[in-house]
CSV table of C-alpha atoms and ligand atoms in Angstrom, one decimal:
chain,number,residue,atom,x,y,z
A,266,UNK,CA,34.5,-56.1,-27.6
A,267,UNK,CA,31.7,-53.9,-25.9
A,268,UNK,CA,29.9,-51.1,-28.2
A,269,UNK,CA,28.4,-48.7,-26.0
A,270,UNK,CA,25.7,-45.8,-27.2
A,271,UNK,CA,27.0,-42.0,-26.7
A,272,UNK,CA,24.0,-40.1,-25.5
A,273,UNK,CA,23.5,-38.6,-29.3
A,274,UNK,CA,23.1,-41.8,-30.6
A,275,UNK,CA,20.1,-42.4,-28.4
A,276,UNK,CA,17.1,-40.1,-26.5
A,277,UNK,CA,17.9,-40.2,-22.6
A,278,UNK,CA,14.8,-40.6,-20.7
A,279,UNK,CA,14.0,-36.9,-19.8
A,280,UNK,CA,14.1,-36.0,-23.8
A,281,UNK,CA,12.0,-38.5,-24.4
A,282,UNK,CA,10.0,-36.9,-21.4
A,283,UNK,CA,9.9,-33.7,-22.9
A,284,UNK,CA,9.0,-34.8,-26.9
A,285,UNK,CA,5.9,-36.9,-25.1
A,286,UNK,CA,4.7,-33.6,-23.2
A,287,UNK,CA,5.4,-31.6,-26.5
A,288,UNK,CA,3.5,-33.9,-28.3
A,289,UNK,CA,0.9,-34.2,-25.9
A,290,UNK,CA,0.2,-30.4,-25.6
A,291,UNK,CA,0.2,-30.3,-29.5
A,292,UNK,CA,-2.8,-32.6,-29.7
A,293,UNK,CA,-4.6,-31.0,-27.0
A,294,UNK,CA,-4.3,-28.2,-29.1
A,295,UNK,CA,-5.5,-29.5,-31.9
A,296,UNK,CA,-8.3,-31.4,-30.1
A,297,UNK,CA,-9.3,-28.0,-29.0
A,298,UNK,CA,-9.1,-26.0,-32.3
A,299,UNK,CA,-11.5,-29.1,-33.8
A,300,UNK,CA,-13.3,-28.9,-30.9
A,301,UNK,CA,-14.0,-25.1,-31.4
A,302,UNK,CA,-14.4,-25.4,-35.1
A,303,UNK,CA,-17.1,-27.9,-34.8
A,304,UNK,CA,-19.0,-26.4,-31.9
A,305,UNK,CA,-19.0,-22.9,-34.1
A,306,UNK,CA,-20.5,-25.0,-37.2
A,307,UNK,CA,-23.1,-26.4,-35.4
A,308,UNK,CA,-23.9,-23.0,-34.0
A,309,UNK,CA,-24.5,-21.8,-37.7
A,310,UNK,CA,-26.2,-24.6,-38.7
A,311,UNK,CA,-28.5,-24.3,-35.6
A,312,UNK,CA,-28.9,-20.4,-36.4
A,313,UNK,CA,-29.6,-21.3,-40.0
A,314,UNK,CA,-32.2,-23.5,-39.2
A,315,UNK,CA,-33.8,-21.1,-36.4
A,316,UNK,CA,-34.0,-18.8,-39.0
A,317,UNK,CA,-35.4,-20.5,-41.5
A,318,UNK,CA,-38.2,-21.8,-39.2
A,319,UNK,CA,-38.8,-18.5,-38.7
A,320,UNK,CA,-39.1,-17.2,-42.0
A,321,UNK,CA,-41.4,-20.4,-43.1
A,322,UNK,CA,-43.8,-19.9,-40.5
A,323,UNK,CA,-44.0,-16.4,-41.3
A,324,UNK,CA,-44.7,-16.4,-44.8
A,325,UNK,CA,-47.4,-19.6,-44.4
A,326,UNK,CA,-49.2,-17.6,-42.1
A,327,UNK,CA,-49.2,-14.0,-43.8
A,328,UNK,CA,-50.4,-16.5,-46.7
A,329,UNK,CA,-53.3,-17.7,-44.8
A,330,UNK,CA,-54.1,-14.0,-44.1
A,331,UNK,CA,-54.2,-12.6,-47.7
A,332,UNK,CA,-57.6,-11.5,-48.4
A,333,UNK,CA,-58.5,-11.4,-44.7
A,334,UNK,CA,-61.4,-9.2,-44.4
A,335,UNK,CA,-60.3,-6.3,-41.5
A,336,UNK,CA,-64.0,-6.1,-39.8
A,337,UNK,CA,-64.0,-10.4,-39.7
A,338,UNK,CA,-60.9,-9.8,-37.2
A,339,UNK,CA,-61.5,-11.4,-33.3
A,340,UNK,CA,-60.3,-10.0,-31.4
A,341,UNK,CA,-59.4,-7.0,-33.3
A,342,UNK,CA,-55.8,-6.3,-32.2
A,343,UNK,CA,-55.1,-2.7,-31.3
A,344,UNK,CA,-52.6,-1.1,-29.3
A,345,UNK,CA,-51.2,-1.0,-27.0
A,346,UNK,CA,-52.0,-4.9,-25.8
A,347,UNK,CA,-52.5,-6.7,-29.4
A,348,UNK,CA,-53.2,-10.0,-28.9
A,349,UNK,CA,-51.6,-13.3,-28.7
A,350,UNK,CA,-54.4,-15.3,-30.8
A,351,UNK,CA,-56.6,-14.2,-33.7
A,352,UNK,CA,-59.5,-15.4,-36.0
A,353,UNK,CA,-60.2,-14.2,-39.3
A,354,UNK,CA,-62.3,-14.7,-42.4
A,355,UNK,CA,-61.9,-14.2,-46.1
A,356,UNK,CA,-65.5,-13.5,-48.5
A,357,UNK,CA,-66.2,-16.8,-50.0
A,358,UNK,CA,-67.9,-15.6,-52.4
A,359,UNK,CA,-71.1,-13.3,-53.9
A,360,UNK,CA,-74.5,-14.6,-54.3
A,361,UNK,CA,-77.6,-12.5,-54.7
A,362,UNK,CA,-75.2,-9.7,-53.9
A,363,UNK,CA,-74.8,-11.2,-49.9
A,364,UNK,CA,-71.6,-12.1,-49.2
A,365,UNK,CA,-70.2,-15.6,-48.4
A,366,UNK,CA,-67.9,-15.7,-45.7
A,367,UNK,CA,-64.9,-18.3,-46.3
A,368,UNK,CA,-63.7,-20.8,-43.4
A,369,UNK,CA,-62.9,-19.4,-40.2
A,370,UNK,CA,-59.2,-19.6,-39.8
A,371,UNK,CA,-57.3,-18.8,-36.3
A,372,UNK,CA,-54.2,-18.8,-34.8
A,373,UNK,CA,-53.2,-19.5,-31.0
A,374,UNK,CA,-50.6,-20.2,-29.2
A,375,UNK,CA,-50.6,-23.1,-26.5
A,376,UNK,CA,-48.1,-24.4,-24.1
A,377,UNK,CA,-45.2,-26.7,-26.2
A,378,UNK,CA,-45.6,-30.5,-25.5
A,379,UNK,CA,-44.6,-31.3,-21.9
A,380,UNK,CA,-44.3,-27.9,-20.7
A,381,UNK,CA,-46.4,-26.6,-17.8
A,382,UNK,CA,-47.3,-22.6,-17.2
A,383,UNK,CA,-45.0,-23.3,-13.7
A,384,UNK,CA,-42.0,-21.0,-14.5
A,385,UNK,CA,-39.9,-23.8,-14.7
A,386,UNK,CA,-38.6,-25.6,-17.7
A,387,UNK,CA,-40.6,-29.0,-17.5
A,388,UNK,CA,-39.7,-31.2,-21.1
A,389,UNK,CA,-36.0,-30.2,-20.6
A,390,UNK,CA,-35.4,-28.5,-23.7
A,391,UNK,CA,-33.7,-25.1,-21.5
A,392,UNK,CA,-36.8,-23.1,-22.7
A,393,UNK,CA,-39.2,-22.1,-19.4
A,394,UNK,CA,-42.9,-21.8,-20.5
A,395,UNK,CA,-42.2,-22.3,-24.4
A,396,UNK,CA,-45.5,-22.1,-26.3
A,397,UNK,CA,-46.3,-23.8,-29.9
A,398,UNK,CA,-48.4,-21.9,-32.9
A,399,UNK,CA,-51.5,-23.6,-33.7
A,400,UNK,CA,-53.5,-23.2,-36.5
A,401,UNK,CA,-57.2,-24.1,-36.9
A,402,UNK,CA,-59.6,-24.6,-39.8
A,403,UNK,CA,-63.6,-24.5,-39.1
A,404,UNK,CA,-65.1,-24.9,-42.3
A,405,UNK,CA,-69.1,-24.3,-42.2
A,406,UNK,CA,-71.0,-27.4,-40.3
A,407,UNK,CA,-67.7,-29.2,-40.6
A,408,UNK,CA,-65.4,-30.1,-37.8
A,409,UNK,CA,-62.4,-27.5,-36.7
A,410,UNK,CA,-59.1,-29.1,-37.9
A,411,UNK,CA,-55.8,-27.9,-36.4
A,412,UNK,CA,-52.2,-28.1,-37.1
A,413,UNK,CA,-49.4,-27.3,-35.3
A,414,UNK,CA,-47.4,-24.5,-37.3
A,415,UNK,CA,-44.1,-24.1,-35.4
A,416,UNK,CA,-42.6,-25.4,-31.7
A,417,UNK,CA,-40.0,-23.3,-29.1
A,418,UNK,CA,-42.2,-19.9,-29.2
A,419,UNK,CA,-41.3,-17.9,-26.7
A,420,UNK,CA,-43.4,-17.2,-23.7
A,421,UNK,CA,-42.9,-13.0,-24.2
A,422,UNK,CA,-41.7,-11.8,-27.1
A,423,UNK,CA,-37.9,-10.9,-27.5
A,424,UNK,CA,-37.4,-7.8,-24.8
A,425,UNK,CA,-40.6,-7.6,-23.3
A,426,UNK,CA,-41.1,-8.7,-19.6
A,427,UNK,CA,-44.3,-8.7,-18.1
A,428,UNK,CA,-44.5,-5.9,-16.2
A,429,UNK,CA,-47.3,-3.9,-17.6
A,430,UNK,CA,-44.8,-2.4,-19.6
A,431,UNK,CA,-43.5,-1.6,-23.7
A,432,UNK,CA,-40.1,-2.8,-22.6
A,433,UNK,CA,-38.9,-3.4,-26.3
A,434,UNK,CA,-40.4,0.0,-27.8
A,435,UNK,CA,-42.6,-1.6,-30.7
A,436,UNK,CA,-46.0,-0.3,-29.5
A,437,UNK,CA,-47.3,-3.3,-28.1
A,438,UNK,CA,-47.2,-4.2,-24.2
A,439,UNK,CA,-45.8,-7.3,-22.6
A,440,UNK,CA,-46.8,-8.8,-26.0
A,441,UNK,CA,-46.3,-12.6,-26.0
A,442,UNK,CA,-43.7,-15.2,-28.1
A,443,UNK,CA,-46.2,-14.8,-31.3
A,444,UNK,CA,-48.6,-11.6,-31.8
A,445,UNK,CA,-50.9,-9.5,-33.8
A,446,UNK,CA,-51.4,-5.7,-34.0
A,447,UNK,CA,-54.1,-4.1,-36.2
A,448,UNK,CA,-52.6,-0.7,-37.3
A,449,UNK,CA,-54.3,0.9,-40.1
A,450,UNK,CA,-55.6,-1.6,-42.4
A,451,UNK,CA,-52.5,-3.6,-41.7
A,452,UNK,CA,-51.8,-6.8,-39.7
A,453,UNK,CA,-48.9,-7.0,-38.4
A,454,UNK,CA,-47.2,-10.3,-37.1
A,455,UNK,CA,-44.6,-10.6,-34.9
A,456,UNK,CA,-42.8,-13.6,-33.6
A,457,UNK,CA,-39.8,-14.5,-31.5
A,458,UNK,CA,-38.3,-18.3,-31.5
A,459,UNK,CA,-35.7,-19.9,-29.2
A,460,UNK,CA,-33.5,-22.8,-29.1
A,461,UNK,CA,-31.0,-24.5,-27.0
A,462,UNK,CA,-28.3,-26.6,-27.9
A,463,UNK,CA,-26.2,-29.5,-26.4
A,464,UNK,CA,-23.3,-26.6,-25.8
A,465,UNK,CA,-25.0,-24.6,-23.3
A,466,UNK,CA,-26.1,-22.0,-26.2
A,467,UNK,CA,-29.3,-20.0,-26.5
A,468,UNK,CA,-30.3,-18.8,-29.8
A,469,UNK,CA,-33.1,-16.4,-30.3
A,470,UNK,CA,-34.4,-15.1,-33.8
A,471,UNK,CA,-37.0,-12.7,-33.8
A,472,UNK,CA,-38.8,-12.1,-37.5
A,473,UNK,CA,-41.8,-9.8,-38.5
A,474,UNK,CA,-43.8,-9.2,-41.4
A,475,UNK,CA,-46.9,-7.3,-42.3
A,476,UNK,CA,-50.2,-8.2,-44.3
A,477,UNK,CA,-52.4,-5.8,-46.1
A,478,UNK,CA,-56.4,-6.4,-44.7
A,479,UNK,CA,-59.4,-6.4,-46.9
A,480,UNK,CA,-62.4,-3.7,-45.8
B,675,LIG,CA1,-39.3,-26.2,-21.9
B,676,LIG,CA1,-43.0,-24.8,-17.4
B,677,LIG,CA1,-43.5,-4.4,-26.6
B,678,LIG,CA1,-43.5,-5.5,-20.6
């Protein structure tokens, strides 16, 4: 005798069609929700860490600046152009009632490792023109030393084109990625970083802080 399957005992071939494609557009979606979810967490992470870079250069170089005598200033940095570099010295110390000027400290920026002033994006990081914040020590008689404080500045600061122009309102015109601005006894620093990541994203963080000068 001959047993024979009624279609409910078994899936014809166009159920089976249909569980395969219902399957298959589940784990698309799924792919795509993980996809999102991991692309968003490495967006934080990245804006964390843009942030933080930010903050720390900051704070190290409004701490290289306390006690920063206002008149020792080169250039001095007025409105409406600040300046993109600056020296600066703190008193050493008395003797005979002359002063003692400290080390000469200055910050400038410089083009970013493989990048050329071309308008065009030359080490392929998606930043065009990026600069990097360097720091320099010139101790008396002793040879300058200098660090590199912080990669991906901006070329102009965050709003600003050059044009001339205060396109961003703070005072300052076509100020560049990292600046200065004397203002009263005050130094105030002002910097805008970018980044770009594997995704196509462009993260900007712009930070700045003030430091009080000594006359
Ligand atoms: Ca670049
Ligand atoms: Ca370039
Ligand atoms: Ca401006
Ligand atoms: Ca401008």
């Amino acid at each position: 005798m001959s047993t024979r399957l009624t279609p409910r005992q078994g899936m014809s071939l166009v159920e089976v069609a249909v569980s395969l494609a219902t399957l298959g557009t589940f784990l698309g979606a799924l792919i795509l929700v993980l996809g999102q979810g991991s692309r968003s967490a490495r967006t934080g992470m990245a804006r964390q860490s843009i942030e933080g870079l930010a903050r720390r250069t900051l704070d190290r170089m409004a701490t290289e600046l306390v006690g920063a005598v206002a008149d020792s200033l080169s250039p001095d940095p007025v409105a409406p152009y600040g300046s993109s570099s600056l020296s600066f010295q703190r008193i050493g110390a008395y003797a005979s009632g002359a002063v003692q000027w400290g080390e000469l400290v200055s910050f400038s920026l410089a083009l970013d490792d493989g990048e050329l002033d071309d308008g065009n994006d030359n080490n392929g990081d998606g930043m065009v023109d990026e600069r990097k914040l360097v720091m320099t020590r010139e101790e008396d008689g002793a040879d300058p030393v200098s660090s590199v404080l912080v990669h991906g500045v901006r070329e102009l600061f965050e709003g600003e084109t050059a044009n001339g122009l205060d396109d961003n309102g703070n005072g300052l015109k076509d100020e560049a990625g990292v600046s200065f601005e004397h203002q009263n006894g005050r130094l105030i620093l002002r910097m805008s970083l970018e980044q770009h990541d594997n995704d196509g994203g462009c993260l900007v963080r712009t930070l700045q802080t003030s430091v009080r000068l000594r006359n």
